[in-house]
JSON list of C-alpha atoms in Angstrom, two decimals:
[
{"chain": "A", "resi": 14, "resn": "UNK", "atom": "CA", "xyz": [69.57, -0.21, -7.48]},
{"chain": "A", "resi": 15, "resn": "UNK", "atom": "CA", "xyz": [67.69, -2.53, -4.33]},
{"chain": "A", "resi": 16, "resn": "UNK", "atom": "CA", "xyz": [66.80, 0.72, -2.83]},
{"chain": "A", "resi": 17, "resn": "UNK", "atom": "CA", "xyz": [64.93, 2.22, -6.13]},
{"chain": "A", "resi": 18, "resn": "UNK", "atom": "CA", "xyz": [63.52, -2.01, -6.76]},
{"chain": "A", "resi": 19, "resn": "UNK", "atom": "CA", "xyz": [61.93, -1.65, -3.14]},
{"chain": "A", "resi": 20, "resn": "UNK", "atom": "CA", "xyz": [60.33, 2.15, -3.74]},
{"chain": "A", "resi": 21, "resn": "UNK", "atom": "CA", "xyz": [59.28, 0.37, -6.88]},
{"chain": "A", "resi": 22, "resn": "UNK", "atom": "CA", "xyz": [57.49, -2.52, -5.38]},
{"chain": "A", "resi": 23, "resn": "UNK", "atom": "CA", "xyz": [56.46, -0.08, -2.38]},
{"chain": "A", "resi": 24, "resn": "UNK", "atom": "CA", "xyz": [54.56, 2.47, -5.13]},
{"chain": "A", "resi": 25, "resn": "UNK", "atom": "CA", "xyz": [53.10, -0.93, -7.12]},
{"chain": "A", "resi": 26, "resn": "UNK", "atom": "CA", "xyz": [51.49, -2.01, -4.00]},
{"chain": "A", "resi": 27, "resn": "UNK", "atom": "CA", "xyz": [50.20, 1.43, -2.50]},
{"chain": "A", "resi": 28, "resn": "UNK", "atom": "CA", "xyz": [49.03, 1.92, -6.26]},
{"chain": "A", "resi": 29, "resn": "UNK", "atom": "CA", "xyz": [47.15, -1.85, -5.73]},
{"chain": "A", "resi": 30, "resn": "UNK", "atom": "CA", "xyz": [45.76, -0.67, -2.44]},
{"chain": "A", "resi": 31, "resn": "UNK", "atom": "CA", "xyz": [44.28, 2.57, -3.47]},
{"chain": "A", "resi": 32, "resn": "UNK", "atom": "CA", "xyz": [42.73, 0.74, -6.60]},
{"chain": "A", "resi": 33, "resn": "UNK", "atom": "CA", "xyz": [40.96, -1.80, -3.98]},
{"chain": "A", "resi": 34, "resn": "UNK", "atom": "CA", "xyz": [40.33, 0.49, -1.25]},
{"chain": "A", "resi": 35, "resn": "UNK", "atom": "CA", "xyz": [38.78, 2.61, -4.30]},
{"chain": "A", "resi": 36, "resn": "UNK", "atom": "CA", "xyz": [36.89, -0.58, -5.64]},
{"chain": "A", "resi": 37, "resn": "UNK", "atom": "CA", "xyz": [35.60, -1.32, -2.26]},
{"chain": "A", "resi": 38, "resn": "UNK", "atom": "CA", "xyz": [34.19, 2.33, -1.52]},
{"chain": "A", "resi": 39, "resn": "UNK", "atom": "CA", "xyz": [32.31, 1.85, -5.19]},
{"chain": "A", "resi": 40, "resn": "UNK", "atom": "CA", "xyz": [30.94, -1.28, -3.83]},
{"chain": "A", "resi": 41, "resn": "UNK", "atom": "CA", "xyz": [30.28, 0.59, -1.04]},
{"chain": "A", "resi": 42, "resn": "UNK", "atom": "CA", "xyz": [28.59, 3.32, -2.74]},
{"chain": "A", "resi": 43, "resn": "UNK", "atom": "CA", "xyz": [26.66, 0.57, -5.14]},
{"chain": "A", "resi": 44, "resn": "UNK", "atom": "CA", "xyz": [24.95, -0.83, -1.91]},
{"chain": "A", "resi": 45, "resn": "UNK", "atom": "CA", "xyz": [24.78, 2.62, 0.00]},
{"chain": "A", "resi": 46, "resn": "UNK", "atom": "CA", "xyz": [22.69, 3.89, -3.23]},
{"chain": "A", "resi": 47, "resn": "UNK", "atom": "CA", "xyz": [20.70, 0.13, -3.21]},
{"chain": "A", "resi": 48, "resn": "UNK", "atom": "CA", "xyz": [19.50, 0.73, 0.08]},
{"chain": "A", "resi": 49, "resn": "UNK", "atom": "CA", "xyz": [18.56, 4.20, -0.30]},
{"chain": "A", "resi": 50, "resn": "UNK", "atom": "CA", "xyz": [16.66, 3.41, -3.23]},
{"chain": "A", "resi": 51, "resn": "UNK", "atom": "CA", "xyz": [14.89, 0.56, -1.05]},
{"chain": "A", "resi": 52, "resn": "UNK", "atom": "CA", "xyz": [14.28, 2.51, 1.73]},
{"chain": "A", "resi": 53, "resn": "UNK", "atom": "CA", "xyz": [12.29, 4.99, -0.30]},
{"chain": "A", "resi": 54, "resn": "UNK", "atom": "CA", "xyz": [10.49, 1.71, -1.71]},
{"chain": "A", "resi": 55, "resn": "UNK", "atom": "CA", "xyz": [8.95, 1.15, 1.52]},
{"chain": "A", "resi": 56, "resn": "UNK", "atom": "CA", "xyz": [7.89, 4.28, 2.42]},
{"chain": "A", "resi": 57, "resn": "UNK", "atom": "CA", "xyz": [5.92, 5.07, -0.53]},
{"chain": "A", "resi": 58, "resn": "UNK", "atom": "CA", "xyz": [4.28, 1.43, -0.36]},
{"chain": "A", "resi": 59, "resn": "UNK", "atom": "CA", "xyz": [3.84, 2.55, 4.02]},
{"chain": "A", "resi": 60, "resn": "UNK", "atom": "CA", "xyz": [2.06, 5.92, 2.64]},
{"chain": "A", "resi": 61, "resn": "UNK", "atom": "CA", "xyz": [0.27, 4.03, -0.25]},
{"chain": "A", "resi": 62, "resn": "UNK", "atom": "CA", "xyz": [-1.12, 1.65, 2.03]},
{"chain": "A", "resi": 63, "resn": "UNK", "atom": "CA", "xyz": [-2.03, 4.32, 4.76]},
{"chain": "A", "resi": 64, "resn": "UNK", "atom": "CA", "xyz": [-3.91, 6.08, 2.03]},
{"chain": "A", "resi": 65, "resn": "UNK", "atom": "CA", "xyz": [-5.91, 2.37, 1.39]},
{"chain": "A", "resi": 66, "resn": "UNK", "atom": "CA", "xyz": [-6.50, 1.93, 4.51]},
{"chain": "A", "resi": 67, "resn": "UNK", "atom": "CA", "xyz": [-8.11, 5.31, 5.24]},
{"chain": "A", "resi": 68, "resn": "UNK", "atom": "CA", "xyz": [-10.15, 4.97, 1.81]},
{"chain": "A", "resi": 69, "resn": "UNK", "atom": "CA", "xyz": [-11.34, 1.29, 2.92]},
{"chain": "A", "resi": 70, "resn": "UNK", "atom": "CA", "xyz": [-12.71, 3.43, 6.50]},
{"chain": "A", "resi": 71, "resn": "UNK", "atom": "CA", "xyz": [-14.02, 5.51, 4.31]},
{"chain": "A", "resi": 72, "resn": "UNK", "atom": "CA", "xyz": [-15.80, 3.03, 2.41]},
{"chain": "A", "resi": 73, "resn": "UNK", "atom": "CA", "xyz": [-17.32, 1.28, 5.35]},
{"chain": "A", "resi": 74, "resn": "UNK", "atom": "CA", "xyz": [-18.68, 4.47, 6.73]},
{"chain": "A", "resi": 75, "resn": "UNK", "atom": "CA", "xyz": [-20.15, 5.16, 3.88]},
{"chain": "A", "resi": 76, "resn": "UNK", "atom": "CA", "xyz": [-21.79, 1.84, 3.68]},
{"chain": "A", "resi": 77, "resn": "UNK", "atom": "CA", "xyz": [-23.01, 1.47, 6.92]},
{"chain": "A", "resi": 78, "resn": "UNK", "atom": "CA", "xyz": [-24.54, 5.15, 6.45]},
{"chain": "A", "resi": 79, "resn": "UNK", "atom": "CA", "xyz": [-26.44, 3.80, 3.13]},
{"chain": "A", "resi": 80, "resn": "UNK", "atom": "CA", "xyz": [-27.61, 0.26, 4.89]},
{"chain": "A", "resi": 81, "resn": "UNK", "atom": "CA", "xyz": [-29.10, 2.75, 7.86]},
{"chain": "A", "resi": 82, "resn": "UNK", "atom": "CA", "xyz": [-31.05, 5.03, 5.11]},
{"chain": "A", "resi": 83, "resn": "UNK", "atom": "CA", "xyz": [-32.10, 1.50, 3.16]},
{"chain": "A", "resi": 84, "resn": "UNK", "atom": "CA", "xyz": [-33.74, 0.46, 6.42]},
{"chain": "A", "resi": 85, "resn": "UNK", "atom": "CA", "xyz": [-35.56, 3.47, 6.60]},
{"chain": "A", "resi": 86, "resn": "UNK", "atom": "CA", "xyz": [-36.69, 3.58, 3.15]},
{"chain": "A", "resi": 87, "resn": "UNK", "atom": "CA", "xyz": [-37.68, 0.00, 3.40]},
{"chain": "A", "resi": 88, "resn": "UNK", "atom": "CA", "xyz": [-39.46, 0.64, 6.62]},
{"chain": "A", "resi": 89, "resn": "UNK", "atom": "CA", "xyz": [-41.40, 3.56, 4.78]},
{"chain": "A", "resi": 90, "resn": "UNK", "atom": "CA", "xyz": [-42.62, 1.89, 1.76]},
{"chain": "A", "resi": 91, "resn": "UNK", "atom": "CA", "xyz": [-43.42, -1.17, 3.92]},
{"chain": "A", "resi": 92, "resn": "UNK", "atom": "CA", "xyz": [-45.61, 1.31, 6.30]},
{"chain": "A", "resi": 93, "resn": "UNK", "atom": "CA", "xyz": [-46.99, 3.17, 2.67]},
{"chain": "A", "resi": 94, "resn": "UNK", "atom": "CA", "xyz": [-47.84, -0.13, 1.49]},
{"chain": "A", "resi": 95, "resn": "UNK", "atom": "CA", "xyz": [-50.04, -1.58, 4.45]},
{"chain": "A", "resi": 96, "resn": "UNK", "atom": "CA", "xyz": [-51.57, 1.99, 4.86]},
{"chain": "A", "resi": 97, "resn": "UNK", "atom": "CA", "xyz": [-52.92, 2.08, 0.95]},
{"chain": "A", "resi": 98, "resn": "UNK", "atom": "CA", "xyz": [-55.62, -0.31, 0.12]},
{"chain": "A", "resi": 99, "resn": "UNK", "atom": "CA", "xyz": [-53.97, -1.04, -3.22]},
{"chain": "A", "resi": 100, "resn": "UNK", "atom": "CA", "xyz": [-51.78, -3.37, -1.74]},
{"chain": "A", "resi": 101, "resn": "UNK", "atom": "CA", "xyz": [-53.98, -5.23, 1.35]},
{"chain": "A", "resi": 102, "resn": "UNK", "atom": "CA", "xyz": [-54.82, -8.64, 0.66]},
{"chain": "A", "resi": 103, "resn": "UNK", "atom": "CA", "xyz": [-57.68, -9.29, 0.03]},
{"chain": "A", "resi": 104, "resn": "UNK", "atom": "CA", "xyz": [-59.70, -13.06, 1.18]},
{"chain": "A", "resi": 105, "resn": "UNK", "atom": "CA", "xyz": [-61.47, -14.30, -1.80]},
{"chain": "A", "resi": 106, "resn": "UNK", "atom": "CA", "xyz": [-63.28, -16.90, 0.12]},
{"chain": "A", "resi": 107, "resn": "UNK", "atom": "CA", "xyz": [-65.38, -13.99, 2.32]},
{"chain": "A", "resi": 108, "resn": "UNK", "atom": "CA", "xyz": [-66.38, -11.97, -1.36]},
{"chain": "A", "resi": 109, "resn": "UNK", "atom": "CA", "xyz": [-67.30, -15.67, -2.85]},
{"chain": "A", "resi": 110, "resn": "UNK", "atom": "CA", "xyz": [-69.66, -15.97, 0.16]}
]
């Protein structure tokens, strides 16, 4: 009877260690799968802001490349306007005289 009372107790315990060792690898597997899922997180946000970064370069480029060509326009129609009399000034005191 003590023998089969001790295989008893011996099979309720193994059974209550497999459950927790099984519990624990589920935890396990809960936070394995967590920091998979966060891992992936920041890679997409790395690649996301690699791909704002290179459009913000992109941007500036094209900026300074338009500021350049506004100079040049400026300086053009500044040049076109002293060059046509439309737009000298003109003294009124000398054409009162």
């Amino acid at each position: 009877y003590r023998s089969r009372k001790r295989s008893s107790k011996v099979e309720r315990a193994a059974t209550m260690m497999n459950a927790d060792m099984d519990a624990v690898e589920a935890e396990n597997q809960v936070e394995l799968e967590e920091k998979t899922r966060l891992i992936n997180q920041v890679l997409e946000l790395q690649h996301t802001l690699e791909d704002l970064s290179a459009r913000v370069d992109a941007v500036k480029e094209e900026n300074l490349k338009l500021k350049s060509e506004n100079q040049v326009l400026g300086q053009y129609i500044e040049n076109l306007m002293s060059a046509s009399s439309v737009f000298q000034t003109t003294d009124t005191k000398s054409k009162r005289k």
